[in-house]
């Protein structure tokens, strides 16, 4: 079969190589899945660079979530067992963690309903306890994780402010339903905070969802509301903030860490319950993964590189059938 593999960590476009390799063999408790669609995630870029918290043995195939087909013909969502990641024709995955792909979504959308939406759900509801009527500020609102948080925030009855980089992403965030969109490339950090304050009548944002870090975090701390909650989701900017805890004390706000993968490991029942809820919201049309590009397997490295460069909106999804892949 064909699979992208990283032999030496580096920038995705250089480190990932498309190769002919044997199909992976399922280990104890695993199944083999045919890849129908593999969603591109920021962690794929970090994996290729050797900067992710997990370092699979070399060579490995990136691709952390897929919609796949079981050998008995079921369409499922899965997190492949690295080193056999999703940018390939076949993967292996733990049998007990397979989730049914919603009938209302195509393969690419189903693949994209998983990590971004689960992370959004656990971040907004379990960690930050977002309430209807509160104001939610989402950084990188047009991105994969951000677009999911915007839709989940709207579905929860929140007023949603999206921060984005550039005019095209601003249009995407507006189409997603953001009540206010702030273009960080037009407004500096101080201006982002000022515009949030102005829009909320001086109160600030009750919940901040931050997959970016760096200056995004600086702006968040300036405009978080009394008893607000900042959810630390990721560091796409490359800068891990070092927040001043005296500031959290004097303003009465909370900084909440979020690592969705730990819920998958420690509380699989909650992940399943979340999937049931996400499937219901998708069936009602309250959420719909923003798949902006469906890409053949041959285009995976380029897609991971563009995501790493911060130039993409929504989700890029690799669909092996588009280049005739996926047949044994
Ligand atoms: N905590 C968890 O459990 C969890 C789970 C999944 C993902 N994550 C994290 O969530 C983050 C987003 O992942 P994603 O796959 O949805 O990516 P994404 O948000 O689609 O892409 C990253 C976005 O970050 C913004 N950005 C700002 N500065 C950047 C820079 N210097 N380089 C690149 N991007 C920059 C860009 O949006 P703008 O230009 O609009 O600002 C860019 O589009 C990642 O940090 C990822 O590791 C965390």
GROMACS .gro file of N, CA and C in nm, residues 134-284:
model
  453
  134UNK      N    1  -2.352   3.372   2.776
  134UNK     CA    2  -2.217   3.422   2.802
  134UNK      C    3  -2.149   3.457   2.669
  135UNK      N    4  -2.037   3.531   2.682
  135UNK     CA    5  -1.959   3.567   2.563
  135UNK      C    6  -1.836   3.477   2.555
  136UNK      N    7  -1.820   3.417   2.437
  136UNK     CA    8  -1.706   3.327   2.411
  136UNK      C    9  -1.615   3.394   2.309
  137UNK      N   10  -1.486   3.402   2.342
  137UNK     CA   11  -1.385   3.454   2.248
  137UNK      C   12  -1.304   3.335   2.197
  138UNK      N   13  -1.299   3.319   2.064
  138UNK     CA   14  -1.227   3.207   2.003
  138UNK      C   15  -1.112   3.261   1.918
  139UNK      N   16  -0.988   3.222   1.950
  139UNK     CA   17  -0.873   3.257   1.866
  139UNK      C   18  -0.860   3.156   1.753
  140UNK      N   19  -0.802   3.199   1.640
  140UNK     CA   20  -0.793   3.116   1.518
  140UNK      C   21  -0.931   3.058   1.487
  141UNK      N   22  -1.031   3.147   1.486
  141UNK     CA   23  -1.171   3.105   1.477
  141UNK      C   24  -1.205   3.039   1.343
  142UNK      N   25  -1.125   3.066   1.239
  142UNK     CA   26  -1.153   3.004   1.109
  142UNK      C   27  -1.077   2.873   1.093
  143UNK      N   28  -0.993   2.836   1.191
  143UNK     CA   29  -0.912   2.715   1.182
  143UNK      C   30  -0.993   2.590   1.213
  144UNK      N   31  -0.926   2.476   1.217
  144UNK     CA   32  -0.995   2.350   1.241
  144UNK      C   33  -1.059   2.345   1.378
  145UNK      N   34  -0.976   2.354   1.481
  145UNK     CA   35  -1.024   2.352   1.619
  145UNK      C   36  -1.113   2.474   1.648
  146UNK      N   37  -1.072   2.591   1.597
  146UNK     CA   38  -1.146   2.714   1.623
  146UNK      C   39  -1.285   2.712   1.561
  147UNK      N   40  -1.297   2.665   1.436
  147UNK     CA   41  -1.429   2.664   1.372
  147UNK      C   42  -1.525   2.572   1.447
  148UNK      N   43  -1.472   2.462   1.501
  148UNK     CA   44  -1.557   2.371   1.581
  148UNK      C   45  -1.605   2.442   1.707
  149UNK      N   46  -1.514   2.517   1.772
  149UNK     CA   47  -1.551   2.587   1.896
  149UNK      C   48  -1.655   2.695   1.869
  150UNK      N   49  -1.642   2.764   1.754
  150UNK     CA   50  -1.742   2.866   1.720
  150UNK      C   51  -1.880   2.800   1.707
  151UNK      N   52  -1.887   2.690   1.632
  151UNK     CA   53  -2.017   2.625   1.613
  151UNK      C   54  -2.073   2.571   1.745
  152UNK      N   55  -1.986   2.512   1.828
  152UNK     CA   56  -2.034   2.458   1.956
  152UNK      C   57  -2.076   2.571   2.049
  153UNK      N   58  -2.005   2.684   2.044
  153UNK     CA   59  -2.042   2.800   2.127
  153UNK      C   60  -2.179   2.853   2.086
  154UNK      N   61  -2.202   2.865   1.956
  154UNK     CA   62  -2.332   2.913   1.908
  154UNK      C   63  -2.441   2.812   1.948
  155UNK      N   64  -2.412   2.684   1.932
  155UNK     CA   65  -2.511   2.581   1.969
  155UNK      C   66  -2.546   2.587   2.117
  156UNK      N   67  -2.450   2.634   2.200
  156UNK     CA   68  -2.473   2.643   2.345
  156UNK      C   69  -2.540   2.775   2.384
  157UNK      N   70  -2.567   2.861   2.287
  157UNK     CA   71  -2.637   2.986   2.317
  157UNK      C   72  -2.546   3.099   2.357
  158UNK      N   73  -2.417   3.087   2.328
  158UNK     CA   74  -2.322   3.194   2.362
  158UNK      C   75  -2.316   3.298   2.250
  159UNK      N   76  -2.273   3.418   2.285
  159UNK     CA   77  -2.234   3.519   2.186
  159UNK      C   78  -2.088   3.491   2.154
  160UNK      N   79  -2.055   3.480   2.024
  160UNK     CA   80  -1.920   3.435   1.990
  160UNK      C   81  -1.842   3.544   1.916
  161UNK      N   82  -1.722   3.573   1.968
  161UNK     CA   83  -1.629   3.665   1.903
  161UNK      C   84  -1.515   3.581   1.846
  162UNK      N   85  -1.487   3.598   1.717
  162UNK     CA   86  -1.378   3.523   1.655
  162UNK      C   87  -1.261   3.614   1.621
  163UNK      N   88  -1.138   3.570   1.654
  163UNK     CA   89  -1.018   3.642   1.613
  163UNK      C   90  -0.951   3.561   1.503
  164UNK      N   91  -0.916   3.626   1.392
  164UNK     CA   92  -0.858   3.556   1.278
  164UNK      C   93  -0.744   3.637   1.219
  165UNK      N   94  -0.663   3.572   1.135
  165UNK     CA   95  -0.553   3.640   1.066
  165UNK      C   96  -0.584   3.659   0.918
  166UNK      N   97  -0.637   3.773   0.881
  166UNK     CA   98  -0.657   3.804   0.739
  166UNK      C   99  -0.803   3.811   0.697
  167UNK      N  100  -0.822   3.875   0.580
  167UNK     CA  101  -0.959   3.904   0.533
  167UNK      C  102  -1.035   3.779   0.493
  168UNK      N  103  -0.968   3.685   0.426
  168UNK     CA  104  -1.038   3.564   0.381
  168UNK      C  105  -1.088   3.486   0.501
  169UNK      N  106  -1.003   3.474   0.605
  169UNK     CA  107  -1.045   3.401   0.725
  169UNK      C  108  -1.155   3.478   0.798
  170UNK      N  109  -1.153   3.612   0.789
  170UNK     CA  110  -1.260   3.691   0.851
  170UNK      C  111  -1.394   3.656   0.787
  171UNK      N  112  -1.394   3.641   0.654
  171UNK     CA  113  -1.519   3.603   0.586
  171UNK      C  114  -1.565   3.464   0.632
  172UNK      N  115  -1.469   3.372   0.645
  172UNK     CA  116  -1.502   3.236   0.690
  172UNK      C  117  -1.565   3.242   0.830
  173UNK      N  118  -1.504   3.321   0.919
  173UNK     CA  119  -1.555   3.329   1.057
  173UNK      C  120  -1.695   3.391   1.061
  174UNK      N  121  -1.718   3.488   0.972
  174UNK     CA  122  -1.854   3.547   0.964
  174UNK      C  123  -1.954   3.441   0.919
  175UNK      N  124  -1.916   3.364   0.816
  175UNK     CA  125  -2.006   3.260   0.765
  175UNK      C  126  -2.033   3.152   0.870
  176UNK      N  127  -1.935   3.131   0.959
  176UNK     CA  128  -1.954   3.032   1.066
  176UNK      C  129  -2.055   3.079   1.170
  177UNK      N  130  -2.083   3.208   1.172
  177UNK     CA  131  -2.183   3.260   1.265
  177UNK      C  132  -2.128   3.344   1.378
  178UNK      N  133  -1.999   3.385   1.370
  178UNK     CA  134  -1.944   3.472   1.475
  178UNK      C  135  -2.023   3.602   1.481
  179UNK      N  136  -2.050   3.648   1.603
  179UNK     CA  137  -2.125   3.773   1.619
  179UNK      C  138  -2.035   3.894   1.597
  180UNK      N  139  -1.907   3.877   1.623
  180UNK     CA  140  -1.808   3.981   1.593
  180UNK      C  141  -1.682   3.911   1.547
  181UNK      N  142  -1.621   3.962   1.440
  181UNK     CA  143  -1.494   3.906   1.392
  181UNK      C  144  -1.387   4.015   1.401
  182UNK      N  145  -1.273   3.979   1.460
  182UNK     CA  146  -1.161   4.073   1.472
  182UNK      C  147  -1.044   4.015   1.392
  183UNK      N  148  -0.992   4.096   1.299
  183UNK     CA  149  -0.878   4.054   1.218
  183UNK      C  150  -0.750   4.097   1.289
  184UNK      N  151  -0.676   3.999   1.342
  184UNK     CA  152  -0.556   4.034   1.421
  184UNK      C  153  -0.447   4.096   1.335
  185UNK      N  154  -0.455   4.077   1.202
  185UNK     CA  155  -0.353   4.137   1.116
  185UNK      C  156  -0.383   4.286   1.092
  186UNK      N  157  -0.506   4.328   1.123
  186UNK     CA  158  -0.541   4.469   1.110
  186UNK      C  159  -0.537   4.540   1.245
  187UNK      N  160  -0.558   4.461   1.354
  187UNK     CA  161  -0.561   4.518   1.489
  187UNK      C  162  -0.450   4.455   1.572
  188UNK      N  163  -0.366   4.534   1.640
  188UNK     CA  164  -0.262   4.473   1.723
  188UNK      C  165  -0.324   4.417   1.851
  189UNK      N  166  -0.239   4.355   1.933
  189UNK     CA  167  -0.289   4.286   2.053
  189UNK      C  168  -0.376   4.375   2.140
  190UNK      N  169  -0.328   4.498   2.163
  190UNK     CA  170  -0.404   4.590   2.248
  190UNK      C  171  -0.540   4.620   2.186
  191UNK      N  172  -0.541   4.632   2.052
  191UNK     CA  173  -0.667   4.662   1.983
  191UNK      C  174  -0.765   4.544   1.991
  192UNK      N  175  -0.714   4.421   1.982
  192UNK     CA  176  -0.802   4.303   1.994
  192UNK      C  177  -0.874   4.309   2.128
  193UNK      N  178  -0.798   4.333   2.235
  193UNK     CA  179  -0.858   4.339   2.369
  193UNK      C  180  -0.957   4.455   2.378
  194UNK      N  181  -0.921   4.569   2.322
  194UNK     CA  182  -1.009   4.687   2.329
  194UNK      C  183  -1.140   4.660   2.256
  195UNK      N  184  -1.132   4.594   2.143
  195UNK     CA  185  -1.254   4.568   2.065
  195UNK      C  186  -1.345   4.469   2.137
  196UNK      N  187  -1.286   4.372   2.207
  196UNK     CA  188  -1.368   4.278   2.286
  196UNK      C  189  -1.437   4.353   2.399
  197UNK      N  190  -1.362   4.440   2.467
  197UNK     CA  191  -1.419   4.519   2.578
  197UNK      C  192  -1.534   4.607   2.527
  198UNK      N  193  -1.509   4.671   2.414
  198UNK     CA  194  -1.609   4.763   2.357
  198UNK      C  195  -1.737   4.685   2.322
  199UNK      N  196  -1.721   4.570   2.259
  199UNK     CA  197  -1.836   4.489   2.215
  199UNK      C  198  -1.916   4.436   2.333
  200UNK      N  199  -1.848   4.411   2.446
  200UNK     CA  200  -1.916   4.352   2.563
  200UNK      C  201  -1.951   4.458   2.667
  201UNK      N  202  -1.952   4.584   2.628
  201UNK     CA  203  -1.989   4.692   2.721
  201UNK      C  204  -1.892   4.702   2.838
  202UNK      N  205  -1.765   4.668   2.816
  202UNK     CA  206  -1.662   4.680   2.919
  202UNK      C  207  -1.642   4.554   3.001
  203UNK      N  208  -1.732   4.456   2.990
  203UNK     CA  209  -1.724   4.336   3.075
  203UNK      C  210  -1.611   4.242   3.033
  204UNK      N  211  -1.592   4.224   2.903
  204UNK     CA  212  -1.492   4.128   2.854
  204UNK      C  213  -1.555   3.993   2.824
  205UNK      N  214  -1.472   3.897   2.784
  205UNK     CA  215  -1.521   3.764   2.744
  205UNK      C  216  -1.527   3.671   2.865
  206UNK      N  217  -1.641   3.602   2.879
  206UNK     CA  218  -1.656   3.508   2.992
  206UNK      C  219  -1.566   3.386   2.974
  207UNK      N  220  -1.560   3.338   2.850
  207UNK     CA  221  -1.476   3.220   2.821
  207UNK      C  222  -1.388   3.254   2.701
  208UNK      N  223  -1.260   3.219   2.711
  208UNK     CA  224  -1.168   3.235   2.598
  208UNK      C  225  -1.118   3.096   2.560
  209UNK      N  226  -1.123   3.066   2.429
  209UNK     CA  227  -1.077   2.937   2.378
  209UNK      C  228  -0.953   2.966   2.294
  210UNK      N  229  -0.835   2.921   2.342
  210UNK     CA  230  -0.710   2.968   2.281
  210UNK      C  231  -0.622   2.854   2.228
  211UNK      N  232  -0.630   2.826   2.097
  211UNK     CA  233  -0.540   2.727   2.038
  211UNK      C  234  -0.409   2.788   1.988
  212UNK      N  235  -0.383   2.916   2.016
  212UNK     CA  236  -0.273   2.988   1.952
  212UNK      C  237  -0.159   3.023   2.048
  213UNK      N  238  -0.190   3.069   2.170
  213UNK     CA  239  -0.085   3.112   2.264
  213UNK      C  240  -0.022   3.243   2.221
  214UNK      N  241   0.098   3.272   2.271
  214UNK     CA  242   0.171   3.394   2.232
  214UNK      C  243   0.087   3.519   2.255
  215UNK      N  244   0.081   3.604   2.150
  215UNK     CA  245   0.009   3.731   2.162
  215UNK      C  246  -0.140   3.712   2.183
  216UNK      N  247  -0.193   3.599   2.133
  216UNK     CA  248  -0.337   3.571   2.153
  216UNK      C  249  -0.365   3.560   2.303
  217UNK      N  250  -0.275   3.491   2.375
  217UNK     CA  251  -0.295   3.479   2.520
  217UNK      C  252  -0.284   3.616   2.588
  218UNK      N  253  -0.187   3.696   2.545
  218UNK     CA  254  -0.169   3.830   2.603
  218UNK      C  255  -0.298   3.910   2.589
  219UNK      N  256  -0.359   3.905   2.469
  219UNK     CA  257  -0.484   3.977   2.446
  219UNK      C  258  -0.595   3.921   2.536
  220UNK      N  259  -0.599   3.789   2.550
  220UNK     CA  260  -0.704   3.724   2.630
  220UNK      C  261  -0.701   3.772   2.775
  221UNK      N  262  -0.580   3.776   2.832
  221UNK     CA  263  -0.570   3.816   2.972
  221UNK      C  264  -0.615   3.961   2.991
  222UNK      N  265  -0.603   4.042   2.885
  222UNK     CA  266  -0.644   4.183   2.895
  222UNK      C  267  -0.795   4.199   2.887
  223UNK      N  268  -0.864   4.103   2.826
  223UNK     CA  269  -1.008   4.124   2.804
  223UNK      C  270  -1.094   4.011   2.860
  224UNK      N  271  -1.037   3.929   2.950
  224UNK     CA  272  -1.120   3.825   3.011
  224UNK      C  273  -1.206   3.889   3.120
  225UNK      N  274  -1.330   3.842   3.132
  225UNK     CA  275  -1.426   3.903   3.226
  225UNK      C  276  -1.397   3.862   3.371
  226UNK      N  277  -1.458   3.934   3.463
  226UNK     CA  278  -1.459   3.894   3.604
  226UNK      C  279  -1.514   3.751   3.612
  227UNK      N  280  -1.443   3.662   3.681
  227UNK     CA  281  -1.477   3.519   3.690
  227UNK      C  282  -1.477   3.450   3.553
  228UNK      N  283  -1.398   3.506   3.460
  228UNK     CA  284  -1.386   3.444   3.328
  228UNK      C  285  -1.294   3.322   3.333
  229UNK      N  286  -1.297   3.245   3.222
  229UNK     CA  287  -1.216   3.123   3.214
  229UNK      C  288  -1.140   3.123   3.080
  230UNK      N  289  -1.007   3.112   3.087
  230UNK     CA  290  -0.926   3.102   2.965
  230UNK      C  291  -0.888   2.955   2.948
  231UNK      N  292  -0.932   2.895   2.836
  231UNK     CA  293  -0.900   2.755   2.812
  231UNK      C  294  -0.776   2.749   2.722
  232UNK      N  295  -0.670   2.689   2.774
  232UNK     CA  296  -0.542   2.677   2.702
  232UNK      C  297  -0.549   2.550   2.617
  233UNK      N  298  -0.562   2.569   2.484
  233UNK     CA  299  -0.586   2.455   2.394
  233UNK      C  300  -0.461   2.418   2.315
  234UNK      N  301  -0.380   2.517   2.280
  234UNK     CA  302  -0.262   2.486   2.200
  234UNK      C  303  -0.178   2.609   2.177
  235UNK      N  304  -0.067   2.588   2.104
  235UNK     CA  305   0.032   2.694   2.086
  235UNK      C  306   0.072   2.703   1.939
  236UNK      N  307  -0.029   2.723   1.853
  236UNK     CA  308  -0.002   2.727   1.709
  236UNK      C  309   0.094   2.841   1.674
  237UNK      N  310   0.101   2.944   1.757
  237UNK     CA  311   0.194   3.055   1.731
  237UNK      C  312   0.338   3.013   1.753
  238UNK      N  313   0.359   2.902   1.822
  238UNK     CA  314   0.494   2.857   1.855
  238UNK      C  315   0.544   2.912   1.987
  239UNK      N  316   0.464   2.999   2.051
  239UNK     CA  317   0.506   3.059   2.179
  239UNK      C  318   0.415   3.012   2.292
  240UNK      N  319   0.475   2.946   2.390
  240UNK     CA  320   0.399   2.903   2.508
  240UNK      C  321   0.397   3.019   2.607
  241UNK      N  322   0.277   3.072   2.640
  241UNK     CA  323   0.272   3.188   2.730
  241UNK      C  324   0.320   3.151   2.870
  242UNK      N  325   0.379   3.249   2.938
  242UNK     CA  326   0.416   3.233   3.079
  242UNK      C  327   0.332   3.334   3.156
  243UNK      N  328   0.206   3.298   3.190
  243UNK     CA  329   0.115   3.398   3.246
  243UNK      C  330   0.155   3.442   3.386
  244UNK      N  331   0.123   3.568   3.417
  244UNK     CA  332   0.149   3.624   3.549
  244UNK      C  333   0.032   3.585   3.639
  245UNK      N  334   0.058   3.498   3.737
  245UNK     CA  335  -0.053   3.450   3.820
  245UNK      C  336  -0.109   3.559   3.910
  246UNK      N  337  -0.028   3.662   3.943
  246UNK     CA  338  -0.082   3.774   4.020
  246UNK      C  339  -0.195   3.843   3.942
  247UNK      N  340  -0.183   3.842   3.808
  247UNK     CA  341  -0.286   3.903   3.724
  247UNK      C  342  -0.416   3.822   3.733
  248UNK      N  343  -0.404   3.689   3.732
  248UNK     CA  344  -0.523   3.603   3.747
  248UNK      C  345  -0.587   3.626   3.884
  249UNK      N  346  -0.503   3.648   3.983
  249UNK     CA  347  -0.554   3.673   4.120
  249UNK      C  348  -0.630   3.805   4.126
  250UNK      N  349  -0.568   3.912   4.077
  250UNK     CA  350  -0.633   4.043   4.095
  250UNK      C  351  -0.758   4.057   4.010
  251UNK      N  352  -0.767   3.982   3.899
  251UNK     CA  353  -0.885   3.995   3.813
  251UNK      C  354  -0.987   3.881   3.832
  252UNK      N  355  -0.958   3.787   3.920
  252UNK     CA  356  -1.051   3.675   3.945
  252UNK      C  357  -1.085   3.595   3.820
  253UNK      N  358  -0.983   3.551   3.746
  253UNK     CA  359  -1.012   3.462   3.633
  253UNK      C  360  -0.934   3.332   3.647
  254UNK      N  361  -0.974   3.232   3.572
  254UNK     CA  362  -0.912   3.100   3.579
  254UNK      C  363  -0.842   3.068   3.447
  255UNK      N  364  -0.730   3.000   3.458
  255UNK     CA  365  -0.658   2.952   3.339
  255UNK      C  366  -0.667   2.800   3.343
  256UNK      N  367  -0.735   2.742   3.242
  256UNK     CA  368  -0.765   2.600   3.245
  256UNK      C  369  -0.690   2.527   3.135
  257UNK      N  370  -0.611   2.428   3.171
  257UNK     CA  371  -0.543   2.346   3.070
  257UNK      C  372  -0.640   2.245   3.012
  258UNK      N  373  -0.615   2.209   2.886
  258UNK     CA  374  -0.702   2.109   2.821
  258UNK      C  375  -0.617   2.018   2.733
  259UNK      N  376  -0.620   1.890   2.761
  259UNK     CA  377  -0.554   1.789   2.677
  259UNK      C  378  -0.657   1.681   2.651
  260UNK      N  379  -0.723   1.690   2.533
  260UNK     CA  380  -0.834   1.598   2.506
  260UNK      C  381  -0.790   1.450   2.511
  261UNK      N  382  -0.669   1.424   2.462
  261UNK     CA  383  -0.622   1.285   2.457
  261UNK      C  384  -0.627   1.217   2.593
  262UNK      N  385  -0.613   1.293   2.700
  262UNK     CA  386  -0.619   1.233   2.834
  262UNK      C  387  -0.760   1.184   2.867
  263UNK      N  388  -0.863   1.256   2.814
  263UNK     CA  389  -1.000   1.207   2.835
  263UNK      C  390  -1.019   1.074   2.762
  264UNK      N  391  -0.963   1.066   2.639
  264UNK     CA  392  -0.974   0.942   2.563
  264UNK      C  393  -0.912   0.827   2.642
  265UNK      N  394  -0.801   0.856   2.714
  265UNK     CA  395  -0.733   0.750   2.789
  265UNK      C  396  -0.800   0.723   2.924
  266UNK      N  397  -0.843   0.830   2.995
  266UNK     CA  398  -0.888   0.815   3.133
  266UNK      C  399  -1.039   0.804   3.148
  267UNK      N  400  -1.115   0.853   3.050
  267UNK     CA  401  -1.261   0.854   3.064
  267UNK      C  402  -1.328   0.825   2.929
  268UNK      N  403  -1.305   0.702   2.875
  268UNK     CA  404  -1.360   0.671   2.742
  268UNK      C  405  -1.512   0.681   2.737
  269UNK      N  406  -1.579   0.659   2.850
  269UNK     CA  407  -1.727   0.668   2.851
  269UNK      C  408  -1.769   0.813   2.822
  270UNK      N  409  -1.694   0.910   2.874
  270UNK     CA  410  -1.727   1.051   2.849
  270UNK      C  411  -1.704   1.085   2.702
  271UNK      N  412  -1.602   1.026   2.642
  271UNK     CA  413  -1.574   1.050   2.499
  271UNK      C  414  -1.689   0.994   2.415
  272UNK      N  415  -1.737   0.876   2.452
  272UNK     CA  416  -1.849   0.815   2.379
  272UNK      C  417  -1.976   0.900   2.395
  273UNK      N  418  -2.001   0.947   2.518
  273UNK     CA  419  -2.119   1.032   2.542
  273UNK      C  420  -2.109   1.161   2.461
  274UNK      N  421  -1.989   1.216   2.453
  274UNK     CA  422  -1.967   1.337   2.374
  274UNK      C  423  -1.995   1.308   2.226
  275UNK      N  424  -1.949   1.192   2.178
  275UNK     CA  425  -1.971   1.157   2.037
  275UNK      C  426  -2.121   1.145   2.006
  276UNK      N  427  -2.195   1.088   2.101
  276UNK     CA  428  -2.340   1.076   2.083
  276UNK      C  429  -2.402   1.215   2.071
  277UNK      N  430  -2.357   1.307   2.156
  277UNK     CA  431  -2.408   1.444   2.153
  277UNK      C  432  -2.367   1.515   2.022
  278UNK      N  433  -2.243   1.496   1.979
  278UNK     CA  434  -2.196   1.558   1.854
  278UNK      C  435  -2.273   1.503   1.734
  279UNK      N  436  -2.303   1.373   1.738
  279UNK     CA  437  -2.379   1.310   1.629
  279UNK      C  438  -2.519   1.371   1.623
  280UNK      N  439  -2.578   1.393   1.741
  280UNK     CA  440  -2.712   1.456   1.748
  280UNK      C  441  -2.705   1.600   1.693
  281UNK      N  442  -2.606   1.676   1.736
  281UNK     CA  443  -2.593   1.814   1.688
  281UNK      C  444  -2.570   1.818   1.537
  282UNK      N  445  -2.494   1.721   1.484
  282UNK     CA  446  -2.468   1.716   1.339
  282UNK      C  447  -2.598   1.682   1.265
  283UNK      N  448  -2.676   1.590   1.321
  283UNK     CA  449  -2.802   1.551   1.257
  283UNK      C  450  -2.900   1.668   1.254
  284UNK      N  451  -2.896   1.751   1.358
  284UNK     CA  452  -2.984   1.869   1.364
  284UNK      C  453  -2.931   1.984   1.278
   0.00000   0.00000   0.00000
